[in-house]
Amino acid sequence: MPYKQIKKLVQYGLQTELITQEDVIYVTNLLLATLELDDYQDTNIDNEIIQLEDVLNELLCYAIEKGMISDSTVQRDLFDTKLMNCLVPPPREVISKFYKHYKKSPEAATTYFYEYCHNSDYIRRYRVKKDMKWVTASPYGDMNITINLSKPEKDPKVIAEQRLIKQIGYPKCQLCLENVGYAGRVDHPARQNLRVIPITLHNSGWGFQYSPYTYYKEHCIVINEEHIPMVIEKETLIKLFDFIKLFPHYFIGSNADLPIVGGSILSHEHFQGGNYQFPMAVAPMEQTFCIPGFSDVEAGIVKWPLSVIRISCNDAKRLIDLGAHILENWRGYTDEESFLYATTNGQTHNTITPIARKVKNLFQLDLVLRNNITTKEHPLGVFHPHAELHHIKKENIGLIEVMGLAVLPPRLKEEMQQLAQYILNGKDVSSNEMIRKHALWVEQFLPKYTEITAENIMNILQEEIGQVFVKVLEDAGVFKCNKEGRNAFMKFIRKL
């Protein structure tokens, strides 16, 4: 019987201050009910180290053995969140503590909330630490590369189960506030341990939460209380700077509002931010200019593979006004020589990925120019990773990648291991179905290295993957980083 594991989980709640001593009997009984147990026997756990992952795994094994759940990642995640729900405080308590800390400082509030999200297992520490991370040098500065292993991939059994279940429209999406406390289902993650802090941006209600996958330090998501589509407009910039005024130690940005160049969820307005310095944020300006009517605003082109205008001023309103001016001009901008069309067949192509931050006493706004036009040669987008790079990165280049952090698919971990063995043993990469797509790429980079050993092969693969990511970003740039591209960029600037 899992009595020892139940006591350990209760003790974990005490250690992390999710519960108090007055809650112990109540929480113990909740756990018994969740595990369909009527009896309980106290056990001695003195001097035993409590590792949350191990305790939950033992309780999950018990639930599987008793036929309460099947042994799949999805079912395990649904059930261990149900267990953690017995320990977590209600939303009102978390919100109250957050704003109590906020009276001390915004940093104190976010530190408390971020730690709570880890302790409640909403952010699964033991999965996040498995992510592969490295840095690749480039002409634009160091790029951050990650292979994300904390977001579980669906197994075939779960995909089959999803086909049989009735489609449900609640919550409308994974960002809606109705996710708070939701038990989840096969096709929707459990969010019983999710807590969202209410904030106000541009006189409207928003929610502040953290991403369960934490692609970077204090990766937060800021969500409109209403389920309304993504949009990039002047009001978007007002909301971004309202957030910066609330949390000046964070950056905040929005995905673009068009397919291909936008994020994975366009149906619900949201932003992403955090306490992290991305490579793009420290990239220098390669050229500065003055825009008429905005002589008090520093403006320039950032040395970056995508096309970025950076504007800085001590008055956020001036950046909002200038940002809206640039957005309006870019929306209607066509340059046939650069294959940039504002519209074709009634479809809009131009938009912007905006990122706001505060640097010392200055507000700063980066405006990344985007275009989602497609052709027969590039059906996924002219300014999207081209086909020869899809073996590494095929997905949309959203806000996080734009700023220089590659979020690569989990499949690459095993593929790198297979590639390493094939390269070291001189075997034909194209003979292996799993890694065949990498064959041409391997053939191209191998001659660069005079010595390849078991000690350096993984470093070589990491370096080459990083260089592919640099090319991915270059493909996404609407004005290329060459003489012709920069001349075309300045042609647009002069229209401002």
Short mmCIF file of C-alpha atoms in Angstrom, two decimals:
data_model
loop_
_atom_site.label_atom_id
_atom_site.label_comp_id
_atom_site.label_asym_id
_atom_site.label_seq_id
_atom_site.Cartn_x
_atom_site.Cartn_y
_atom_site.Cartn_z
CA MET A 1 0.00 0.00 0.00
CA PRO A 2 1.30 3.48 -0.85
CA TYR A 3 1.06 4.94 2.66
CA LYS A 4 4.71 5.94 2.80
CA GLN A 5 4.47 7.74 -0.56
CA ILE A 6 1.33 9.57 0.61
CA LYS A 7 3.11 10.75 3.73
CA LYS A 8 6.14 11.82 1.68
CA LEU A 9 3.94 13.85 -0.64
CA VAL A 10 2.28 15.55 2.33
CA GLN A 11 5.72 16.25 3.82
CA TYR A 12 6.81 17.71 0.47
CA GLY A 13 3.84 20.07 0.67
CA LEU A 14 4.97 21.20 4.12
CA GLN A 15 8.60 21.67 3.04
CA THR A 16 7.61 23.81 0.05
CA GLU A 17 4.95 25.73 2.01
CA LEU A 18 2.17 24.62 -0.32
CA ILE A 19 0.34 23.53 2.83
CA THR A 20 0.60 24.18 6.59
CA GLN A 21 0.52 21.78 9.52
CA GLU A 22 -3.20 22.51 9.91
CA ASP A 23 -3.78 21.06 6.41
CA VAL A 24 -2.06 17.70 6.94
CA ILE A 25 -5.07 15.54 7.81
CA TYR A 26 -7.23 17.21 5.16
CA VAL A 27 -4.61 16.75 2.41
CA THR A 28 -3.91 13.17 3.47
CA ASN A 29 -7.60 12.34 3.10
CA LEU A 30 -7.78 14.02 -0.28
CA LEU A 31 -4.89 11.88 -1.48
CA LEU A 32 -6.54 8.73 -0.11
CA ALA A 33 -9.73 9.56 -2.01
CA THR A 34 -7.80 10.25 -5.21
CA LEU A 35 -6.06 6.86 -4.88
CA GLU A 36 -9.40 5.18 -4.07
CA LEU A 37 -8.24 4.15 -0.60
CA ASP A 38 -10.42 3.98 2.53
CA ASP A 39 -7.72 3.17 5.07
CA TYR A 40 -4.47 4.83 6.13
CA GLN A 41 -1.58 3.71 8.32
CA ASP A 42 1.01 6.19 9.49
CA THR A 43 4.62 5.34 8.62
CA ASN A 44 8.02 6.62 9.62
CA ILE A 45 9.84 8.67 6.96
CA ASP A 46 12.42 10.30 9.22
CA ASN A 47 15.77 10.94 7.52
CA GLU A 48 14.39 9.95 4.13
CA ILE A 49 15.13 12.26 1.19
CA ILE A 50 11.98 13.34 -0.63
CA GLN A 51 12.32 13.66 -4.41
CA LEU A 52 8.99 14.73 -5.91
CA GLU A 53 9.53 12.91 -9.20
CA ASP A 54 10.23 9.61 -7.39
CA VAL A 55 7.28 9.95 -5.02
CA LEU A 56 4.86 10.74 -7.85
CA ASN A 57 6.26 7.92 -9.97
CA GLU A 58 5.66 5.38 -7.19
CA LEU A 59 2.08 6.59 -6.76
CA LEU A 60 1.56 6.44 -10.52
CA CYS A 61 2.84 2.87 -10.60
CA TYR A 62 0.32 2.00 -7.88
CA ALA A 63 -2.51 3.61 -9.89
CA ILE A 64 -1.46 1.69 -13.02
CA GLU A 65 -1.21 -1.59 -11.10
CA LYS A 66 -4.72 -1.09 -9.71
CA GLY A 67 -6.11 -0.31 -13.17
CA MET A 68 -6.95 3.29 -12.34
CA ILE A 69 -5.01 4.61 -15.35
CA SER A 70 -3.17 3.19 -18.34
CA ASP A 71 0.60 3.39 -18.61
CA SER A 72 0.96 6.29 -21.07
CA THR A 73 2.64 9.68 -20.64
CA VAL A 74 -0.69 11.49 -21.08
CA GLN A 75 -2.54 9.38 -18.51
CA ARG A 76 0.35 9.64 -16.06
CA ASP A 77 0.44 13.44 -16.47
CA LEU A 78 -3.30 13.73 -15.94
CA PHE A 79 -3.15 11.65 -12.77
CA ASP A 80 -0.06 13.15 -11.13
CA THR A 81 -1.58 16.61 -11.65
CA LYS A 82 -4.70 15.32 -9.92
CA LEU A 83 -2.49 14.25 -7.02
CA MET A 84 -0.76 17.63 -6.85
CA ASN A 85 -4.17 19.31 -6.85
CA CYS A 86 -4.59 17.93 -3.33
CA LEU A 87 -1.68 20.11 -2.17
CA VAL A 88 -2.00 23.39 -4.04
CA PRO A 89 -3.71 26.42 -2.49
CA PRO A 90 -6.78 27.98 -4.17
CA PRO A 91 -6.29 30.83 -6.68
CA ARG A 92 -7.33 33.55 -4.23
CA GLU A 93 -4.50 32.61 -1.85
CA VAL A 94 -1.81 32.59 -4.57
CA ILE A 95 -3.07 35.91 -5.96
CA SER A 96 -3.13 37.45 -2.49
CA LYS A 97 0.44 36.34 -1.76
CA PHE A 98 1.62 37.60 -5.15
CA TYR A 99 0.33 41.10 -4.53
CA LYS A 100 1.63 41.07 -0.97
CA HIS A 101 5.09 40.42 -2.42
CA TYR A 102 4.49 43.01 -5.15
CA LYS A 103 4.23 45.70 -2.46
CA LYS A 104 7.89 44.96 -1.74
CA SER A 105 8.89 44.93 -5.41
CA PRO A 106 7.86 43.46 -8.77
CA GLU A 107 10.93 41.20 -8.54
CA ALA A 108 9.79 39.81 -5.19
CA ALA A 109 6.35 39.03 -6.64
CA THR A 110 7.64 37.20 -9.72
CA THR A 111 10.25 35.30 -7.68
CA TYR A 112 7.51 34.04 -5.34
CA PHE A 113 5.18 33.07 -8.18
CA TYR A 114 7.88 31.36 -10.26
CA GLU A 115 8.97 29.30 -7.26
CA TYR A 116 5.34 28.39 -6.54
CA CYS A 117 4.91 27.13 -10.12
CA HIS A 118 7.90 24.84 -9.65
CA ASN A 119 6.85 23.62 -6.23
CA SER A 120 3.31 22.85 -7.42
CA ASP A 121 4.80 20.75 -10.25
CA TYR A 122 3.07 22.95 -12.82
CA ILE A 123 6.61 23.45 -14.10
CA ARG A 124 8.14 19.98 -13.92
CA ARG A 125 11.73 20.65 -12.84
CA TYR A 126 12.82 17.09 -13.52
CA ARG A 127 11.74 17.37 -17.17
CA VAL A 128 13.04 20.87 -17.84
CA LYS A 129 16.55 19.90 -16.66
CA LYS A 130 16.63 17.20 -19.36
CA ASP A 131 16.47 19.82 -22.13
CA MET A 132 19.62 19.95 -24.25
CA LYS A 133 21.15 23.43 -24.43
CA TRP A 134 24.23 24.93 -26.03
CA VAL A 135 25.54 28.14 -27.57
CA THR A 136 26.65 28.60 -31.19
CA ALA A 137 28.75 31.55 -32.31
CA SER A 138 27.59 33.44 -35.41
CA PRO A 139 28.32 36.71 -37.23
CA TYR A 140 25.33 38.14 -35.34
CA GLY A 141 26.50 37.05 -31.88
CA ASP A 142 25.96 33.88 -29.86
CA MET A 143 22.80 31.94 -30.66
CA ASN A 144 21.06 29.89 -27.95
CA ILE A 145 20.12 26.40 -29.10
CA THR A 146 17.77 24.07 -27.23
CA ILE A 147 16.27 20.68 -27.93
CA ASN A 148 13.11 20.77 -25.86
CA LEU A 149 12.45 17.54 -23.99
CA SER A 150 10.10 18.90 -21.31
CA LYS A 151 7.04 19.00 -23.56
CA PRO A 152 6.01 15.36 -23.97
CA GLU A 153 5.44 14.04 -27.47
CA LYS A 154 2.23 12.14 -28.08
CA ASP A 155 2.64 8.40 -28.41
CA PRO A 156 0.70 6.43 -31.06
CA LYS A 157 -1.67 4.92 -28.48
CA VAL A 158 -2.77 8.38 -27.33
CA ILE A 159 -3.25 9.58 -30.90
CA ALA A 160 -5.49 6.58 -31.50
CA GLU A 161 -7.46 7.35 -28.32
CA GLN A 162 -7.98 10.95 -29.42
CA ARG A 163 -9.68 9.80 -32.62
CA LEU A 164 -12.32 7.99 -30.59
CA ILE A 165 -13.23 10.71 -28.09
CA LYS A 166 -15.93 13.27 -28.55
CA GLN A 167 -14.65 16.72 -29.52
CA ILE A 168 -15.16 19.19 -26.67
CA GLY A 169 -15.06 22.97 -26.93
CA TYR A 170 -14.21 23.69 -23.30
CA PRO A 171 -11.85 25.32 -22.65
CA LYS A 172 -11.82 26.96 -26.07
CA CYS A 173 -8.02 26.75 -26.20
CA GLN A 174 -5.06 26.02 -23.93
CA LEU A 175 -4.65 29.73 -23.15
CA CYS A 176 -8.16 30.47 -21.90
CA LEU A 177 -8.57 31.32 -18.21
CA GLU A 178 -11.02 28.41 -17.95
CA ASN A 179 -7.94 26.17 -17.85
CA VAL A 180 -7.35 27.12 -14.19
CA GLY A 181 -8.23 24.01 -12.19
CA TYR A 182 -9.29 22.00 -15.26
CA ALA A 183 -8.74 18.26 -14.83
CA GLY A 184 -7.78 17.74 -18.46
CA ARG A 185 -8.46 14.87 -20.81
CA VAL A 186 -6.60 12.82 -23.41
CA ASP A 187 -6.47 15.72 -25.87
CA HIS A 188 -6.09 18.54 -23.34
CA PRO A 189 -3.50 18.83 -20.53
CA ALA A 190 -4.50 18.88 -16.88
CA ARG A 191 -4.20 22.33 -15.34
CA GLN A 192 -5.42 21.75 -11.78
CA ASN A 193 -2.17 23.24 -10.46
CA LEU A 194 -2.25 26.25 -12.83
CA ARG A 195 -2.65 29.64 -11.20
CA VAL A 196 -3.06 32.93 -13.08
CA ILE A 197 -2.48 36.41 -11.66
CA PRO A 198 -5.00 39.06 -12.81
CA ILE A 199 -3.41 42.25 -14.20
CA THR A 200 -4.68 45.23 -16.17
CA LEU A 201 -3.25 46.26 -19.55
CA HIS A 202 -4.72 49.21 -21.46
CA ASN A 203 -7.81 49.23 -19.20
CA SER A 204 -8.63 45.60 -19.97
CA GLY A 205 -8.35 42.39 -17.98
CA TRP A 206 -5.40 40.09 -18.59
CA GLY A 207 -3.84 37.09 -16.86
CA PHE A 208 -0.18 36.56 -15.98
CA GLN A 209 1.15 33.01 -15.76
CA TYR A 210 4.28 31.01 -16.49
CA SER A 211 4.82 28.53 -19.29
CA PRO A 212 4.93 24.93 -18.00
CA TYR A 213 7.79 24.25 -20.45
CA THR A 214 10.04 27.21 -19.53
CA TYR A 215 12.04 27.61 -22.71
CA TYR A 216 14.08 30.23 -20.82
CA LYS A 217 14.31 31.80 -17.36
CA GLU A 218 10.94 32.93 -15.98
CA HIS A 219 9.20 32.32 -19.31
CA CYS A 220 5.81 33.95 -18.76
CA ILE A 221 2.64 34.12 -20.83
CA VAL A 222 0.30 37.09 -20.61
CA ILE A 223 -3.23 36.29 -21.75
CA ASN A 224 -6.25 38.34 -22.68
CA GLU A 225 -9.19 37.36 -20.46
CA GLU A 226 -11.31 37.18 -23.60
CA HIS A 227 -10.83 34.54 -26.28
CA ILE A 228 -10.13 36.96 -29.13
CA PRO A 229 -7.66 36.58 -32.04
CA MET A 230 -4.10 37.86 -32.13
CA VAL A 231 -3.78 41.34 -33.60
CA ILE A 232 -0.87 43.72 -34.08
CA GLU A 233 -1.95 47.36 -33.85
CA LYS A 234 -1.17 50.52 -31.89
CA GLU A 235 -3.15 49.22 -28.91
CA THR A 236 -0.86 46.15 -28.86
CA LEU A 237 2.13 48.40 -28.25
CA ILE A 238 0.26 50.24 -25.48
CA LYS A 239 -0.40 46.89 -23.76
CA LEU A 240 3.24 45.82 -24.08
CA PHE A 241 4.50 48.98 -22.39
CA ASP A 242 1.78 48.81 -19.73
CA PHE A 243 3.26 45.42 -18.87
CA ILE A 244 6.82 46.80 -18.81
CA LYS A 245 5.68 49.50 -16.38
CA LEU A 246 4.28 46.76 -14.11
CA PHE A 247 7.33 44.49 -14.44
CA PRO A 248 10.31 46.59 -15.57
CA HIS A 249 12.74 43.69 -15.00
CA TYR A 250 11.00 41.63 -17.70
CA PHE A 251 10.84 41.89 -21.47
CA ILE A 252 7.53 41.30 -23.28
CA GLY A 253 6.77 40.55 -26.91
CA SER A 254 4.01 39.41 -29.20
CA ASN A 255 3.97 36.88 -31.96
CA ALA A 256 2.89 38.23 -35.32
CA ASP A 257 -0.80 38.04 -36.19
CA LEU A 258 -0.55 36.20 -39.52
CA PRO A 259 -0.12 32.50 -40.34
CA ILE A 260 3.40 31.21 -41.12
CA VAL A 261 5.13 34.14 -39.38
CA GLY A 262 2.95 33.95 -36.26
CA GLY A 263 2.98 31.54 -33.33
CA SER A 264 1.15 28.25 -32.90
CA ILE A 265 -1.96 29.88 -31.39
CA LEU A 266 -3.43 32.77 -33.39
CA SER A 267 -6.96 32.42 -32.01
CA HIS A 268 -6.25 33.90 -28.55
CA GLU A 269 -4.45 37.19 -27.97
CA HIS A 270 -1.40 36.66 -25.78
CA PHE A 271 2.16 37.83 -25.21
CA GLN A 272 5.32 36.13 -23.96
CA GLY A 273 7.99 37.58 -21.73
CA GLY A 274 10.39 36.83 -18.94
CA ASN A 275 13.55 37.60 -17.04
CA TYR A 276 15.97 36.62 -19.78
CA GLN A 277 18.37 38.41 -22.10
CA PHE A 278 18.05 37.06 -25.63
CA PRO A 279 20.86 37.31 -28.19
CA MET A 280 18.88 39.85 -30.24
CA ALA A 281 18.55 42.15 -27.21
CA VAL A 282 22.32 42.57 -27.00
CA ALA A 283 22.93 42.76 -30.76
CA PRO A 284 24.31 46.20 -31.71
CA MET A 285 22.79 48.63 -34.18
CA GLU A 286 24.66 48.59 -37.46
CA GLN A 287 23.13 51.83 -38.72
CA THR A 288 21.22 54.68 -37.09
CA PHE A 289 18.81 57.20 -38.57
CA CYS A 290 16.36 59.90 -37.55
CA ILE A 291 12.69 59.68 -38.46
CA PRO A 292 11.01 63.06 -39.15
CA GLY A 293 8.89 64.18 -36.22
CA PHE A 294 10.73 61.86 -33.83
CA SER A 295 14.09 63.53 -33.34
CA ASP A 296 13.96 62.63 -29.64
CA VAL A 297 13.86 58.90 -30.45
CA GLU A 298 17.02 56.94 -31.19
CA ALA A 299 16.37 54.65 -34.14
CA GLY A 300 18.41 52.19 -36.15
CA ILE A 301 18.77 48.84 -37.87
CA VAL A 302 19.92 45.99 -35.63
CA LYS A 303 22.75 43.72 -36.77
CA TRP A 304 20.57 40.64 -36.93
CA PRO A 305 19.58 38.04 -39.58
CA LEU A 306 15.95 39.14 -39.44
CA SER A 307 15.01 42.71 -40.35
CA VAL A 308 14.78 44.62 -37.06
CA ILE A 309 14.21 48.31 -36.38
CA ARG A 310 15.13 49.31 -32.81
CA ILE A 311 13.79 52.51 -31.27
CA SER A 312 14.65 53.85 -27.80
CA CYS A 313 13.39 56.78 -25.73
CA ASN A 314 12.74 57.71 -22.10
CA ASP A 315 9.07 58.26 -22.99
CA ALA A 316 7.16 55.05 -23.81
CA LYS A 317 4.37 57.03 -25.50
CA ARG A 318 6.80 58.30 -28.13
CA LEU A 319 7.80 54.72 -28.93
CA ILE A 320 4.15 53.71 -29.17
CA ASP A 321 3.43 56.54 -31.61
CA LEU A 322 6.51 55.85 -33.73
CA GLY A 323 5.93 52.09 -33.60
CA ALA A 324 2.37 52.61 -34.87
CA HIS A 325 3.74 54.85 -37.65
CA ILE A 326 6.24 52.17 -38.73
CA LEU A 327 3.56 49.45 -38.53
CA GLU A 328 1.13 51.43 -40.66
CA ASN A 329 3.76 52.06 -43.33
CA TRP A 330 4.95 48.46 -43.31
CA ARG A 331 1.42 47.05 -43.63
CA GLY A 332 1.01 48.81 -46.97
CA TYR A 333 4.59 48.48 -48.23
CA THR A 334 5.40 46.79 -51.56
CA ASP A 335 8.85 46.43 -53.11
CA GLU A 336 8.71 44.12 -56.11
CA GLU A 337 12.51 44.01 -56.47
CA SER A 338 12.69 42.51 -52.97
CA PHE A 339 9.66 40.26 -53.63
CA LEU A 340 7.73 42.08 -50.93
CA TYR A 341 4.03 42.51 -51.56
CA ALA A 342 1.64 44.08 -49.08
CA THR A 343 -1.26 42.08 -50.50
CA THR A 344 -1.92 39.46 -53.18
CA ASN A 345 -5.36 38.18 -54.13
CA GLY A 346 -6.84 40.12 -51.23
CA GLN A 347 -4.56 38.52 -48.63
CA THR A 348 -2.44 40.72 -46.35
CA HIS A 349 1.21 39.69 -46.05
CA ASN A 350 3.04 42.31 -43.99
CA THR A 351 3.06 42.40 -40.20
CA ILE A 352 5.43 42.94 -37.29
CA THR A 353 6.76 40.97 -34.32
CA PRO A 354 7.17 43.62 -31.56
CA ILE A 355 9.34 43.23 -28.44
CA ALA A 356 9.42 45.79 -25.60
CA ARG A 357 11.88 46.13 -22.73
CA LYS A 358 13.43 48.68 -20.42
CA VAL A 359 17.19 49.21 -20.56
CA LYS A 360 18.38 51.30 -17.62
CA ASN A 361 16.30 54.50 -17.90
CA LEU A 362 15.22 54.02 -21.51
CA PHE A 363 12.23 52.21 -22.92
CA GLN A 364 13.11 50.16 -25.98
CA LEU A 365 11.02 48.66 -28.76
CA ASP A 366 12.24 46.19 -31.39
CA LEU A 367 10.05 45.90 -34.48
CA VAL A 368 10.78 42.80 -36.55
CA LEU A 369 9.43 43.15 -40.08
CA ARG A 370 7.64 39.99 -41.28
CA ASN A 371 6.02 38.85 -44.54
CA ASN A 372 4.16 35.56 -45.09
CA ILE A 373 3.91 35.40 -48.88
CA THR A 374 4.17 31.91 -50.43
CA THR A 375 5.13 30.59 -53.88
CA LYS A 376 5.16 27.22 -55.64
CA GLU A 377 8.89 27.01 -54.89
CA HIS A 378 8.34 27.95 -51.23
CA PRO A 379 4.80 26.78 -50.31
CA LEU A 380 5.44 27.26 -46.58
CA GLY A 381 6.68 30.80 -47.05
CA VAL A 382 9.34 32.74 -48.94
CA PHE A 383 10.51 34.23 -45.62
CA HIS A 384 10.31 30.93 -43.76
CA PRO A 385 12.96 28.19 -43.34
CA HIS A 386 13.59 26.86 -46.83
CA ALA A 387 13.14 23.18 -47.65
CA GLU A 388 16.83 22.26 -47.36
CA LEU A 389 16.70 23.24 -43.66
CA HIS A 390 13.53 21.35 -42.76
CA HIS A 391 15.49 18.32 -41.56
CA ILE A 392 16.39 20.50 -38.54
CA LYS A 393 13.66 23.16 -38.33
CA LYS A 394 10.41 23.23 -40.30
CA GLU A 395 8.06 24.92 -37.84
CA ASN A 396 7.08 28.61 -37.81
CA ILE A 397 9.70 31.09 -36.67
CA GLY A 398 7.85 32.70 -33.80
CA LEU A 399 8.76 35.26 -31.17
CA ILE A 400 11.25 33.10 -29.26
CA GLU A 401 13.22 31.98 -32.33
CA VAL A 402 13.14 35.52 -33.75
CA MET A 403 15.11 36.68 -30.70
CA GLY A 404 17.81 34.03 -31.15
CA LEU A 405 16.70 31.00 -29.15
CA ALA A 406 16.13 27.86 -31.20
CA VAL A 407 13.44 25.56 -29.83
CA LEU A 408 14.14 22.36 -31.74
CA PRO A 409 12.02 19.18 -31.76
CA PRO A 410 12.78 16.31 -29.33
CA ARG A 411 13.39 13.90 -32.24
CA LEU A 412 16.79 15.52 -32.78
CA LYS A 413 18.24 14.04 -29.58
CA GLU A 414 17.98 10.46 -30.84
CA GLU A 415 18.80 11.47 -34.40
CA MET A 416 22.05 13.10 -33.18
CA GLN A 417 23.02 9.89 -31.40
CA GLN A 418 22.33 7.85 -34.54
CA LEU A 419 24.24 10.33 -36.72
CA ALA A 420 27.22 10.21 -34.39
CA GLN A 421 27.45 6.42 -34.66
CA TYR A 422 27.06 6.40 -38.44
CA ILE A 423 29.66 9.13 -38.95
CA LEU A 424 32.20 7.54 -36.60
CA ASN A 425 31.78 4.12 -38.24
CA GLY A 426 31.83 5.51 -41.79
CA LYS A 427 28.37 4.16 -42.52
CA ASP A 428 25.98 5.50 -45.14
CA VAL A 429 23.62 7.94 -43.41
CA SER A 430 21.08 7.60 -46.22
CA SER A 431 20.68 3.87 -45.45
CA ASN A 432 18.99 4.66 -42.11
CA GLU A 433 15.36 5.72 -42.44
CA MET A 434 15.44 7.78 -39.24
CA ILE A 435 18.40 9.96 -40.27
CA ARG A 436 18.20 9.75 -44.08
CA LYS A 437 16.90 13.34 -44.23
CA HIS A 438 20.24 14.55 -42.81
CA ALA A 439 22.42 12.80 -45.45
CA LEU A 440 23.08 15.76 -47.75
CA TRP A 441 23.74 18.07 -44.81
CA VAL A 442 26.30 15.62 -43.34
CA GLU A 443 27.96 15.26 -46.73
CA GLN A 444 28.33 19.05 -46.92
CA PHE A 445 29.82 19.69 -43.48
CA LEU A 446 32.10 16.64 -42.99
CA PRO A 447 34.94 17.96 -45.22
CA LYS A 448 35.32 20.93 -42.85
CA TYR A 449 36.72 18.66 -40.12
CA THR A 450 40.13 16.97 -40.37
CA GLU A 451 39.62 14.90 -37.23
CA ILE A 452 36.34 13.44 -36.01
CA THR A 453 36.43 11.33 -32.85
CA ALA A 454 34.07 9.94 -30.26
CA GLU A 455 35.17 12.84 -28.03
CA ASN A 456 34.27 15.66 -30.46
CA ILE A 457 31.48 14.27 -32.65
CA MET A 458 28.63 15.62 -30.51
CA ASN A 459 30.26 19.07 -30.35
CA ILE A 460 30.54 19.01 -34.15
CA LEU A 461 26.87 18.09 -34.54
CA GLN A 462 25.83 20.80 -32.09
CA GLU A 463 27.90 23.39 -33.96
CA GLU A 464 26.42 22.40 -37.32
CA ILE A 465 22.85 22.38 -35.98
CA GLY A 466 23.49 25.86 -34.61
CA GLN A 467 24.71 27.06 -38.00
CA VAL A 468 21.55 25.65 -39.61
CA PHE A 469 19.53 27.74 -37.16
CA VAL A 470 21.44 30.85 -38.25
CA LYS A 471 20.43 30.08 -41.85
CA VAL A 472 16.84 29.56 -40.68
CA LEU A 473 16.80 33.09 -39.28
CA GLU A 474 18.44 34.48 -42.42
CA ASP A 475 15.69 32.88 -44.52
CA ALA A 476 13.11 34.64 -42.32
CA GLY A 477 14.67 38.07 -42.90
CA VAL A 478 12.73 40.15 -45.42
CA PHE A 479 15.78 42.33 -46.14
CA LYS A 480 18.91 40.21 -46.43
CA CYS A 481 22.18 41.04 -44.69
CA ASN A 482 24.04 42.00 -47.83
CA LYS A 483 24.54 45.23 -49.77
CA GLU A 484 21.37 44.80 -51.85
CA GLY A 485 19.29 43.85 -48.84
CA ARG A 486 20.49 46.76 -46.73
CA ASN A 487 19.88 49.20 -49.59
CA ALA A 488 16.33 47.84 -49.85
CA PHE A 489 15.93 48.18 -46.07
CA MET A 490 16.94 51.86 -46.21
CA LYS A 491 14.53 52.37 -49.09
CA PHE A 492 11.72 51.43 -46.70
CA ILE A 493 13.20 53.56 -43.91
CA ARG A 494 13.17 56.62 -46.16
CA LYS A 495 9.39 56.20 -46.59
CA LEU A 496 8.98 56.78 -42.87
#
